[in-house]
Tab-separated table of C-alpha atoms in Angstrom:
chain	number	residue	atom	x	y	z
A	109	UNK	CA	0.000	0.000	0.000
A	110	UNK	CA	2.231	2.417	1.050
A	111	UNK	CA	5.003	1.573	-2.092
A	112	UNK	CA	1.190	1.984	-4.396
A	113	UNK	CA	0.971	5.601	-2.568
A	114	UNK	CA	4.779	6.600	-3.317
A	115	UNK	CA	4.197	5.665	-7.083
A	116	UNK	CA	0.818	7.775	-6.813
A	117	UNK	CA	2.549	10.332	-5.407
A	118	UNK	CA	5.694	10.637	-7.776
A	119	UNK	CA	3.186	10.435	-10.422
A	120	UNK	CA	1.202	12.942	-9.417
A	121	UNK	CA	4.218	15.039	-9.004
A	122	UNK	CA	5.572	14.842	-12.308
A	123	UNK	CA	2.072	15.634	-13.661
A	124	UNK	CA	2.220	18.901	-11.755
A	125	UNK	CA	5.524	19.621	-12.767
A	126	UNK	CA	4.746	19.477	-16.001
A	127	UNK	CA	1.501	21.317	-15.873
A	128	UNK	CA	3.489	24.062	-13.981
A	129	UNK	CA	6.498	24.163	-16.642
A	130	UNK	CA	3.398	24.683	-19.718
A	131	UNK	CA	1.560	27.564	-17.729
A	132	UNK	CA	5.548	28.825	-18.161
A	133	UNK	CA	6.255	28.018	-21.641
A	134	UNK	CA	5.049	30.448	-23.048
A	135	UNK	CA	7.660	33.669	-24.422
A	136	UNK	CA	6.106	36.871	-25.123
A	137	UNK	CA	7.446	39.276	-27.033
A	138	UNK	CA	6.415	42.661	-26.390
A	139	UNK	CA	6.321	44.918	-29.369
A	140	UNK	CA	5.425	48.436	-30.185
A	141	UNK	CA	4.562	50.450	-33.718
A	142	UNK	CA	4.617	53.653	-33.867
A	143	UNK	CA	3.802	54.759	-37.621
A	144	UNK	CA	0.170	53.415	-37.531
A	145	UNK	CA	-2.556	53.167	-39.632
A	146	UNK	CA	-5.255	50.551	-39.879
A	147	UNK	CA	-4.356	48.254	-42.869
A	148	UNK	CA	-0.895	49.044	-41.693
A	149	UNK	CA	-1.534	47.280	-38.309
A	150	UNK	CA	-3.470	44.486	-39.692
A	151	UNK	CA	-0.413	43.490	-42.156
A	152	UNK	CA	1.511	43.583	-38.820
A	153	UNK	CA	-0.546	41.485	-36.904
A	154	UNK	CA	-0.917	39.079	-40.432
A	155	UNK	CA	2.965	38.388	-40.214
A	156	UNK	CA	3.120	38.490	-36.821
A	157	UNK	CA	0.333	35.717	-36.683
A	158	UNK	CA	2.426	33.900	-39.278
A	159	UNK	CA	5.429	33.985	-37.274
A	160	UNK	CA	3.547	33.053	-33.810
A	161	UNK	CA	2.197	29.712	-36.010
A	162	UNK	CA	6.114	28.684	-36.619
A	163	UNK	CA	7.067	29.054	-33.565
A	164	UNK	CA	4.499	27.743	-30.773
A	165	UNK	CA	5.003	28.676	-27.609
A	166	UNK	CA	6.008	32.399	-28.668
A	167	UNK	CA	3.709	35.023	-28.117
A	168	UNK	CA	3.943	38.681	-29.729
A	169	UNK	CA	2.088	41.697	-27.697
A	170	UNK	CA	1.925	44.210	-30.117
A	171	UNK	CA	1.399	47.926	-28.431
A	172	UNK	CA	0.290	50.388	-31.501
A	173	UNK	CA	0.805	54.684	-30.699
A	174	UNK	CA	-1.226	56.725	-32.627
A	175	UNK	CA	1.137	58.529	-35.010
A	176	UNK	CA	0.751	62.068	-34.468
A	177	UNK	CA	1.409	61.417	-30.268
A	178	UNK	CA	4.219	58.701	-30.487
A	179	UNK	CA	6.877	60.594	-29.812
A	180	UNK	CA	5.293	61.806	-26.587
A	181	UNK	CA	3.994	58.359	-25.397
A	182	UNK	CA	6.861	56.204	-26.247
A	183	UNK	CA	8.911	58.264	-24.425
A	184	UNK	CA	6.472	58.433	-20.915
A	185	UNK	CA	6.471	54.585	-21.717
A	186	UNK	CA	10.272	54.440	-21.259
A	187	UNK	CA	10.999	56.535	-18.769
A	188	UNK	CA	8.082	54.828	-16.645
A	189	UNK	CA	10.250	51.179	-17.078
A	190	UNK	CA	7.876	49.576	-19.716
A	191	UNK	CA	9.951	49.100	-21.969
A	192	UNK	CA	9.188	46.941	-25.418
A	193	UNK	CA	11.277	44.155	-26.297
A	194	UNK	CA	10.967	45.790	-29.943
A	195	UNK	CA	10.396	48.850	-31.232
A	196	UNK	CA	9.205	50.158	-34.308
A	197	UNK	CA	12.183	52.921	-34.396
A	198	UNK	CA	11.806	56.098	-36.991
A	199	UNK	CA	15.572	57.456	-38.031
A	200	UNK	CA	14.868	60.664	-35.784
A	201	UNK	CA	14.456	58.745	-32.672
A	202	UNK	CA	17.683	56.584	-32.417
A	203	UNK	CA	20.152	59.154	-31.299
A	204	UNK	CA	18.008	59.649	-27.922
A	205	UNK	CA	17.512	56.119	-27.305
A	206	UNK	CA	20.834	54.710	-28.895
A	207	UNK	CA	23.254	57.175	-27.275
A	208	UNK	CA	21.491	56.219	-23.734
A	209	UNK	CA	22.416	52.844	-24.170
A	210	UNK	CA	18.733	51.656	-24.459
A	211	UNK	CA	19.230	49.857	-27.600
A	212	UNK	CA	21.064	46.441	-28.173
A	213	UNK	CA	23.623	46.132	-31.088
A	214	UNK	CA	22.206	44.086	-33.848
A	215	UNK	CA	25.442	43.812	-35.430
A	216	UNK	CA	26.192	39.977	-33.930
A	217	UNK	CA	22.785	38.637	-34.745
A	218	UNK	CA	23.238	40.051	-38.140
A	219	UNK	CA	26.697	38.184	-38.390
A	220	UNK	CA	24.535	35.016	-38.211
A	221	UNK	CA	21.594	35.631	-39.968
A	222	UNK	CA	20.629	33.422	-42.574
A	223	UNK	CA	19.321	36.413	-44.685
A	224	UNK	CA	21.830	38.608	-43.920
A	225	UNK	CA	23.912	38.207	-47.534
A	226	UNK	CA	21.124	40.177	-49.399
A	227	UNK	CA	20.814	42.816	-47.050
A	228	UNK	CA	21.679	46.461	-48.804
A	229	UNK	CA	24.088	48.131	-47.733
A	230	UNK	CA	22.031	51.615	-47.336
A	231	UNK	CA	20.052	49.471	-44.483
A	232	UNK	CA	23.580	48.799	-42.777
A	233	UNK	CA	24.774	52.518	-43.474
A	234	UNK	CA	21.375	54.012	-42.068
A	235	UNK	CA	20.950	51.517	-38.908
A	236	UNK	CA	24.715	52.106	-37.501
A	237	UNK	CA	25.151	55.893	-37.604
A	238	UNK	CA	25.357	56.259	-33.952
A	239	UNK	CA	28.973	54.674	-32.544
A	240	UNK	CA	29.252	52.462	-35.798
A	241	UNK	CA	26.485	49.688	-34.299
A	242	UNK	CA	23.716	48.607	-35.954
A	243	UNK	CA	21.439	49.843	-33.239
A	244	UNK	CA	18.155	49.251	-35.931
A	245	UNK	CA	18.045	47.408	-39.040
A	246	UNK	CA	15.796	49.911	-41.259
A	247	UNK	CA	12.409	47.900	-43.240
A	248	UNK	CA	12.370	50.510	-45.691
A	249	UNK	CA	13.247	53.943	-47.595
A	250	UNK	CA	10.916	57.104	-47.543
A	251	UNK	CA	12.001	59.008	-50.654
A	252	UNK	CA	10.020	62.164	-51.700
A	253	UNK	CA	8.948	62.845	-55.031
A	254	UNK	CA	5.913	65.062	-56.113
A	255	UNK	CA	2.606	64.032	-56.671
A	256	UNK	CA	0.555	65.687	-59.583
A	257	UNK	CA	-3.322	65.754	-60.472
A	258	UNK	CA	-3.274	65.810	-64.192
A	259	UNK	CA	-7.217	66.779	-64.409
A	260	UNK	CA	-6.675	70.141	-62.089
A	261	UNK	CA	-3.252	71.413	-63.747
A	262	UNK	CA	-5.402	70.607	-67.334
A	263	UNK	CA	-8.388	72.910	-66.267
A	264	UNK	CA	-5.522	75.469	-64.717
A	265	UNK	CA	-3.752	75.299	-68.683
A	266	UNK	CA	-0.691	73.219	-67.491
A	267	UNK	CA	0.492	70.406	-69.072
A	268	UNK	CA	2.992	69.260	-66.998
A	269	UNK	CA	4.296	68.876	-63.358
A	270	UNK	CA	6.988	71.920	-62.255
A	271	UNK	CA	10.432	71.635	-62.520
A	272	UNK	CA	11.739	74.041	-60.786
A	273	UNK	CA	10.424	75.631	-57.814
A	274	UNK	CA	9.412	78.748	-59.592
A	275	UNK	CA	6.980	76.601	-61.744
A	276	UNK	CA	5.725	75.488	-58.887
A	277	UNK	CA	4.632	78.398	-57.531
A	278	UNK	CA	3.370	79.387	-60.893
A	279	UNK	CA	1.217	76.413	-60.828
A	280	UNK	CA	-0.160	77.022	-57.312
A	281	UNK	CA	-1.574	79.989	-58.442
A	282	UNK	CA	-2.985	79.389	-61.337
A	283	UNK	CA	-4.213	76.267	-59.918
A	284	UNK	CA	-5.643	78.302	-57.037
A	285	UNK	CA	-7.820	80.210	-59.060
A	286	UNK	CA	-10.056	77.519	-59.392
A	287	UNK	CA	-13.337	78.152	-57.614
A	288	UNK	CA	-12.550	75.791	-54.281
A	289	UNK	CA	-9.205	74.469	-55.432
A	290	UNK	CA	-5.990	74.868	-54.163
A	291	UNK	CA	-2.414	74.422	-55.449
A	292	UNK	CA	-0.770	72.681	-52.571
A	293	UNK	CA	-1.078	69.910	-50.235
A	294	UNK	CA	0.593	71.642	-47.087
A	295	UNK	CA	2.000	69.893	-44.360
A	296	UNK	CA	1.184	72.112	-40.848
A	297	UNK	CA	0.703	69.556	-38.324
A	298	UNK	CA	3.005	66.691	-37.204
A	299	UNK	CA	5.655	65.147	-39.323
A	300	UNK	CA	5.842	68.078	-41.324
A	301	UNK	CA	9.213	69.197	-40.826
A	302	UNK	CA	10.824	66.846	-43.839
A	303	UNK	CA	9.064	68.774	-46.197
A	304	UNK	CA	10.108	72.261	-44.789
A	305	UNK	CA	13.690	71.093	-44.611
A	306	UNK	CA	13.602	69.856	-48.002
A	307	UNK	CA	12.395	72.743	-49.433
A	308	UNK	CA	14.649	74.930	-47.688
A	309	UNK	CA	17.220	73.236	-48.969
A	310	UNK	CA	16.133	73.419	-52.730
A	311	UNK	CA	15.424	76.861	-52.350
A	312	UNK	CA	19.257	77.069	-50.516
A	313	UNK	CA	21.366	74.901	-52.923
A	314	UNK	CA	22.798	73.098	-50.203
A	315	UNK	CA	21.420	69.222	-49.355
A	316	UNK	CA	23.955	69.702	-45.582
A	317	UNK	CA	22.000	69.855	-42.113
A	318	UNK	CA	25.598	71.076	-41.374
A	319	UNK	CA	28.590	73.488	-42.237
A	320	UNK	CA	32.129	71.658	-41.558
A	321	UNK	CA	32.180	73.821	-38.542
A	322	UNK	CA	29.247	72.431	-37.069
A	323	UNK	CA	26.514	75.516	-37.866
A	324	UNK	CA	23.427	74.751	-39.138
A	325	UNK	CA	22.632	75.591	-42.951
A	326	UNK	CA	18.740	76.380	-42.008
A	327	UNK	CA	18.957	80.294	-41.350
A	328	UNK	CA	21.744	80.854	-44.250
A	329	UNK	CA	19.448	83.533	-46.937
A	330	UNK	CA	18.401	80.424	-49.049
A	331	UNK	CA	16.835	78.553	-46.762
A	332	UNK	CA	15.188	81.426	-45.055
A	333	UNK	CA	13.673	82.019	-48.602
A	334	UNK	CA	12.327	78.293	-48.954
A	335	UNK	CA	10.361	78.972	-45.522
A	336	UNK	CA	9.067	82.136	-46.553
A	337	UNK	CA	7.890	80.678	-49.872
A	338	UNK	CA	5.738	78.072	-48.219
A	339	UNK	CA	4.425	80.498	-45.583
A	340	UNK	CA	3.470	82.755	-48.514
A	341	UNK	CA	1.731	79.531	-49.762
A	342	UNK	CA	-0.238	79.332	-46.932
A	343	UNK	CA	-1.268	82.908	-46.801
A	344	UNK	CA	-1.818	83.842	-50.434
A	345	UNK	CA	-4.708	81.002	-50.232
A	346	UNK	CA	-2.980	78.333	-52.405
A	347	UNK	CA	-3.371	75.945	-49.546
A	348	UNK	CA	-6.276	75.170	-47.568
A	349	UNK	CA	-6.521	77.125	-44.387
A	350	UNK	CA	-7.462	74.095	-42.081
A	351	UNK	CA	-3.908	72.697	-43.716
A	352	UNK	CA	-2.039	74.536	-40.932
A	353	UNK	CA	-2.640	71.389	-38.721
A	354	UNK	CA	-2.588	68.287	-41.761
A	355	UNK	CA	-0.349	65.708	-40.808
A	356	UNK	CA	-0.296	62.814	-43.380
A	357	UNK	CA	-3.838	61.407	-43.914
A	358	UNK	CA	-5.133	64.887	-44.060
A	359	UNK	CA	-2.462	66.176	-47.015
A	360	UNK	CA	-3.165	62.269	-48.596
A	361	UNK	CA	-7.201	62.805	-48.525
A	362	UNK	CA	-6.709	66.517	-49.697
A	363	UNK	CA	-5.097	64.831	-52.900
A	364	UNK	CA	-7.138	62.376	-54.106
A	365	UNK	CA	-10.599	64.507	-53.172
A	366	UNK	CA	-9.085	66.598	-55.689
A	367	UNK	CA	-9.097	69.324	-53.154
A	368	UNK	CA	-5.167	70.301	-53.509
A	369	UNK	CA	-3.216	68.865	-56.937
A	370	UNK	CA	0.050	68.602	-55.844
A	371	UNK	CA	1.900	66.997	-52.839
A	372	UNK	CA	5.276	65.974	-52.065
A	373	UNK	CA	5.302	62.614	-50.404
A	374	UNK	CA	7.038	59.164	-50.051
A	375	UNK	CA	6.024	55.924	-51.964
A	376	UNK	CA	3.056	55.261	-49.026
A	377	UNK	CA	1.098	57.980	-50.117
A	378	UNK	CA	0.737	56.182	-52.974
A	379	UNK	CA	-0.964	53.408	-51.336
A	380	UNK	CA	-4.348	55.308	-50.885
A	381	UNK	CA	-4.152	58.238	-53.771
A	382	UNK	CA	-3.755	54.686	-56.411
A	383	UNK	CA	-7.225	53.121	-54.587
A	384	UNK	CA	-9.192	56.785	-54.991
A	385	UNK	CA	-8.014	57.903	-58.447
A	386	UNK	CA	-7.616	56.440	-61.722
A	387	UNK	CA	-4.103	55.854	-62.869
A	388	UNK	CA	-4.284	58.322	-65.802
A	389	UNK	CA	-5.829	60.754	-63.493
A	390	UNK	CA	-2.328	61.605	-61.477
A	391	UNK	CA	1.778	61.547	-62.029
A	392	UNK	CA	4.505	61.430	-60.029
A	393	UNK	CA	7.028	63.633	-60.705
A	394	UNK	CA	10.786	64.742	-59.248
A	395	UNK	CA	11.288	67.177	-56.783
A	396	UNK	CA	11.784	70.657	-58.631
A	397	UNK	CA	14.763	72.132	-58.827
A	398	UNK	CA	16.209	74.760	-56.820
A	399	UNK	CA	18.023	78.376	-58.969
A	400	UNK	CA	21.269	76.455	-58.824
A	401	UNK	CA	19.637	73.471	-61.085
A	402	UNK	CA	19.592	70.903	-58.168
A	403	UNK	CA	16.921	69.252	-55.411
A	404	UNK	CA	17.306	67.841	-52.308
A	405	UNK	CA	14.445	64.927	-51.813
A	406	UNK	CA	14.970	63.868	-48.319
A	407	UNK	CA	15.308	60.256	-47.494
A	408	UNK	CA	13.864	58.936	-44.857
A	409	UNK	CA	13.982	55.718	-42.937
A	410	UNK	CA	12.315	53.706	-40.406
A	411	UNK	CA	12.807	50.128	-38.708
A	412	UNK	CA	12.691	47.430	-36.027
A	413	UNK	CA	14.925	48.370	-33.047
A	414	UNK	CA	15.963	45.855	-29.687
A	415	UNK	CA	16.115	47.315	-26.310
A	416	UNK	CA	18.812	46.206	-24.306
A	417	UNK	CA	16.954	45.095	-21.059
A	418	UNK	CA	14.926	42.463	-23.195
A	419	UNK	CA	15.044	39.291	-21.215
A	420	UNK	CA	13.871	37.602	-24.565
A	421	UNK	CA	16.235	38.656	-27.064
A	422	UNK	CA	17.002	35.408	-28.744
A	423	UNK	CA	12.995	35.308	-29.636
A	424	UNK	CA	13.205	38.661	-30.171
A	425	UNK	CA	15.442	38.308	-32.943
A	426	UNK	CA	13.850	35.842	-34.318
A	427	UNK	CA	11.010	37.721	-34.535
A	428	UNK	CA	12.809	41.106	-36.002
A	429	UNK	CA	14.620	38.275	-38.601
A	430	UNK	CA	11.142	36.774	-39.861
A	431	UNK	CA	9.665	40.454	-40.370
A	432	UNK	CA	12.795	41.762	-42.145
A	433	UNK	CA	12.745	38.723	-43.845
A	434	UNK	CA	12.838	38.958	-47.977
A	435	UNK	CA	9.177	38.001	-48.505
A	436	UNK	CA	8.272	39.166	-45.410
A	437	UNK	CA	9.829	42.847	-46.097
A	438	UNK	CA	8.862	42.975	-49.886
A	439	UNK	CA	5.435	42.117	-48.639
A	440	UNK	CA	5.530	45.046	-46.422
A	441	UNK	CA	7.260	47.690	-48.473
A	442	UNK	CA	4.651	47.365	-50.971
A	443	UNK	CA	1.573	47.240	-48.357
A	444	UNK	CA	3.331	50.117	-46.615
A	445	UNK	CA	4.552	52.442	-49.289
A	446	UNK	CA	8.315	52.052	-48.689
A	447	UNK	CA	11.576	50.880	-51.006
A	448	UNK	CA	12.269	47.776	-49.517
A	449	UNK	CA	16.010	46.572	-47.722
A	450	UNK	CA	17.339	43.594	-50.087
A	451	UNK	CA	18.933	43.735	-52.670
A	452	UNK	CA	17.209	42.885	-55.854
A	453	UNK	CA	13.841	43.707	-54.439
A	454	UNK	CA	13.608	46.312	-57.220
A	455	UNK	CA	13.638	43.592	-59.602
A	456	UNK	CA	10.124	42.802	-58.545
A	457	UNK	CA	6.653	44.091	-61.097
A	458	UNK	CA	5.392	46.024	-58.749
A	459	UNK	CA	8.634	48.724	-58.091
A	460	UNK	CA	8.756	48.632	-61.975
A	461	UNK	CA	5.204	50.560	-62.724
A	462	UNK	CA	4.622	53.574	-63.848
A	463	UNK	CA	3.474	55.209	-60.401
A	464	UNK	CA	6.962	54.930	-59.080
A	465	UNK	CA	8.581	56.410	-61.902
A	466	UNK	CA	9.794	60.047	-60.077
A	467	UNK	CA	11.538	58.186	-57.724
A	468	UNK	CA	13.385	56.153	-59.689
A	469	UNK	CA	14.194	59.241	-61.997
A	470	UNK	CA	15.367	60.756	-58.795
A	471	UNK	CA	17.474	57.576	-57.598
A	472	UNK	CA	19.020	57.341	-61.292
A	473	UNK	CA	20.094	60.818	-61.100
A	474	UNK	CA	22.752	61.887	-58.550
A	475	UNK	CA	23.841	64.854	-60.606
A	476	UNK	CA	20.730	66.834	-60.085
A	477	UNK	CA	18.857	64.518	-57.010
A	478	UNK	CA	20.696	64.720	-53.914
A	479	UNK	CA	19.526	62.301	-51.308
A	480	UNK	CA	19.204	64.430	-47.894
A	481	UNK	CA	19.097	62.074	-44.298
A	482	UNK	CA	18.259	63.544	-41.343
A	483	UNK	CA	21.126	63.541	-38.745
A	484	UNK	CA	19.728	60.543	-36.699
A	485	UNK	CA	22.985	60.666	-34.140
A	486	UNK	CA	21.604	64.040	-32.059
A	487	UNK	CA	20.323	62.820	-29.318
A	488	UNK	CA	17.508	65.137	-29.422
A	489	UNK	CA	16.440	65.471	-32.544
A	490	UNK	CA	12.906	63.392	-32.193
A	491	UNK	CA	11.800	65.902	-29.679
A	492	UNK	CA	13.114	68.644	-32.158
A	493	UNK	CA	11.615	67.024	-35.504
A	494	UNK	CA	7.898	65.801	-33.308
A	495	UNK	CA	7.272	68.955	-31.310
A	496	UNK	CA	9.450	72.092	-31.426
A	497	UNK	CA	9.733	72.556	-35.151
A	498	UNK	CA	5.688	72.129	-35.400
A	499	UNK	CA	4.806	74.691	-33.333
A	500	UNK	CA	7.318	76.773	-34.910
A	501	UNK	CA	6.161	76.284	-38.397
A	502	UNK	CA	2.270	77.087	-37.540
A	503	UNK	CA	3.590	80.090	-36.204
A	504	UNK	CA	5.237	81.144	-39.504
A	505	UNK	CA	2.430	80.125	-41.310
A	506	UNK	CA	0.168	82.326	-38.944
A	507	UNK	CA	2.097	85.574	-39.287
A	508	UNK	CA	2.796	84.989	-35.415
A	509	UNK	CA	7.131	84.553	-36.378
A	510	UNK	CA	8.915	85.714	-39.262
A	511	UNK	CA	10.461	82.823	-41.100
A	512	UNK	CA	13.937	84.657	-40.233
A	513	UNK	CA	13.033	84.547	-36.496
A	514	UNK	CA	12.237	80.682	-36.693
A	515	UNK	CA	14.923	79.880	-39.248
A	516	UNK	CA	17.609	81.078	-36.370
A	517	UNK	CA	15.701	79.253	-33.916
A	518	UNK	CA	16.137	76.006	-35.538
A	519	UNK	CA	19.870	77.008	-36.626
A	520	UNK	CA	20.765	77.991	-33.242
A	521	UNK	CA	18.993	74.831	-31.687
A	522	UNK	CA	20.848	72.098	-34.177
A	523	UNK	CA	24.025	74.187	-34.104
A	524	UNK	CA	24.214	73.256	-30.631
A	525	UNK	CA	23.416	70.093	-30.901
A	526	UNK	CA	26.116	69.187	-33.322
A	527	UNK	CA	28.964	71.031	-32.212
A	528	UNK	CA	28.504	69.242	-28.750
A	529	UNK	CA	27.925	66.125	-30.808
A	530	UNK	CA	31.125	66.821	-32.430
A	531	UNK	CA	33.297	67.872	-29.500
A	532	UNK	CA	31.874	64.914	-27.554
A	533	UNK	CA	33.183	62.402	-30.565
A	534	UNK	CA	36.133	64.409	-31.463
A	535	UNK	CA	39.039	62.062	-32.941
């Protein structure tokens, strides 16, 4: 009897046991997005699902900021302790996160991925420009080119997209004209500064954040110009008034409603101006040129990032891997609007159509297309980019600031910032 009770007892042990080890199986993954929209999100949680089928027992919490907050809540998130085991991580951010030894170097995990051979080399370039680590591994390139509604520059007696930036003012007037039209998709509200900079820049003939010294281009006479030609823009009526708050499904839905015909926007603007118009309806064109013959389009970037405190960062990776993936990524750049990471991706039908023919004039054409990044290793920058330059570009547009008065502003601010950026890494 009793040896019957020690065997029903070590049995029922080892049942427990095991009932105790699957209740802890389980992984999860916590994950956040920040660049969210809702076919956006449900491709995420498609691939995620996909990768939580090939791998049972992993679990993937996926945390999703609304866009035009992100900034803000990410950062409450992080300095609270809940911290993601992956982040989605847009170029602006990683100097603040990255330099405060938040974010774990991908480079070994790279080393030994099994996809790592195709991987472009832009994607290693962009992810390691803070201390040489590839502290993100980007899923795709934002490159601006400029949207055109044929039908609207027809009834305004102009048959093709500008070229230069005094065509384009030349079309928003006469394109203004038009009884409830306007010429310009303006960008007032968040994630606007890109397009400010960039324009600046044209207007400038200069595609440098920086002077070898460390000064800021963004108050030199050019630039200063480029800000007050989109405040005059804004004030002459060739944009909508409400436009002094758009952010990027505003300046999209003022496009295809026909309410603005032109905008300058990446590839994922494309995504819903190709489901509301016709193709033969719209163009996309390169950037205009600046009075020195040249443009600026700025390139922009985004990608999965690894904190360091992860206690899962083997299934981490894993995860990060499958997503940036080639099928997975190609799948995504195209869903998303982005150029994807690999190399040969642009081999594919879909990069060869017509709609993406301005950026691949612009990417064929160094001479006159500059490519312009955004100098990801400040530290600050994301608060500068999300919040300060906002409010300081509604109050240009709003006769509250000169653009002179906001262009030193920002100078002095990122002057600053580099030269202590530069003594700080000085060789």
């Amino acid at each position: 009897m009793q040896k019957r009770m020690g065997t029903f007892l070590a049995g029922a042990m080892a049942a427990l046991a095991m009932t105790v080890s699957s209740a802890f199986a389980d992984t999860t993954i916590k994950m956040v997005e920040v660049i969210t929209s809702p076919p956006r999100t449900e491709l995420l949680k498609k691939q995620i699902a996909g990768f939580e089928q090939a791998n049972p027992g992993i679990k993937v919490e996926l945390v999703s900021l609304p866009w035009g907050q992100a900034f803000e809540k990410f950062l409450t998130m992080v300095q609270a302790g809940d911290t993601p085991d992956v982040v989605e991580m847009p170029e602006r951010w990683m100097g603040l996160y990255a330099n405060n030894g938040q974010l774990e170097d991908l480079g070994p995990y790279v080393a030994k991925w099994k996809d790592g051979g195709t991987l472009g080399e832009r994607a290693k370039q962009f992810g390691s420009v803070v201390d040489n680590k590839q502290y993100m591994i980007p899923y795709g390139y934002y490159v601006r080119a400029m949207f055109w509604n044929k039908k609207l520059f027809a009834e305004a007696g102009l048959k093709e997209a500008p070229k230069t930036l005094d065509e384009f003012m030349e079309a928003n007037k006469k394109i203004s004209a038009i009884k409830g039209k306007y010429g310009y998709c303006l960008r007032g509200g968040p994630g606007g500064f890109n397009g400010v900079q960039m324009f600046m820049n044209i207007a400038n003939g200069k595609g440098a954040y920086f002077n070898a010294d460390g000064t800021a281009t963004l108050n030199e006479p050019g630039s200063v110009k480029g800000l007050e030609m989109l405040a005059d823009i804004y004030k002459k009526g060739y944009a909508p008034k409400d436009s002094v708050s758009w952010g990027f499904n505003e300046i999209v839905t003022g496009f295809y409603s026909g309410t603005c015909a032109m905008l300058d926007q990446d590839p994922d603007a494309l995504i819903g101006i190709a489901e509301k118009m016709k193709p033969e309806d719209f163009g996309v064109a390169p950037m205009p040129t600046g009075p020195n013959g040249k443009s600026y389009p700025t390139l922009g970037y985004a990608g999965w990032a690894m904190f360091a405190n992860s206690k899962v960062k083997d299934d981490a990776w894993k995860l990060m891997g499958t997503l940036l993936a080639p099928a997975d990524n190609l799948e995504f750049a195209k869903n998303v609007g982005v150029l994807p990471i690999h190399n040969g991706a642009d081999k594919d039908p879909y990069f060869g159509s017509e709609s993406f023919k301005g950026w691949f004039q612009e990417l064929s054409d160094p001479k006159t297309f500059e490519f312009v990044t955004p100098p990801t290793h400040l530290e600050n920058l994301g608060n500068f980019y999300d919040s300060v330059s906002v409010k300081n570009f509604q109050e240009v547009l709003l006769g509250q600031k000169t653009a002179k008065q906001v262009a030193d502003e920002w100078s002095a601010f990122l002057t600053e910032q580099q030269q202590a950026w530069m003594a700080k890494n000085k060789k």
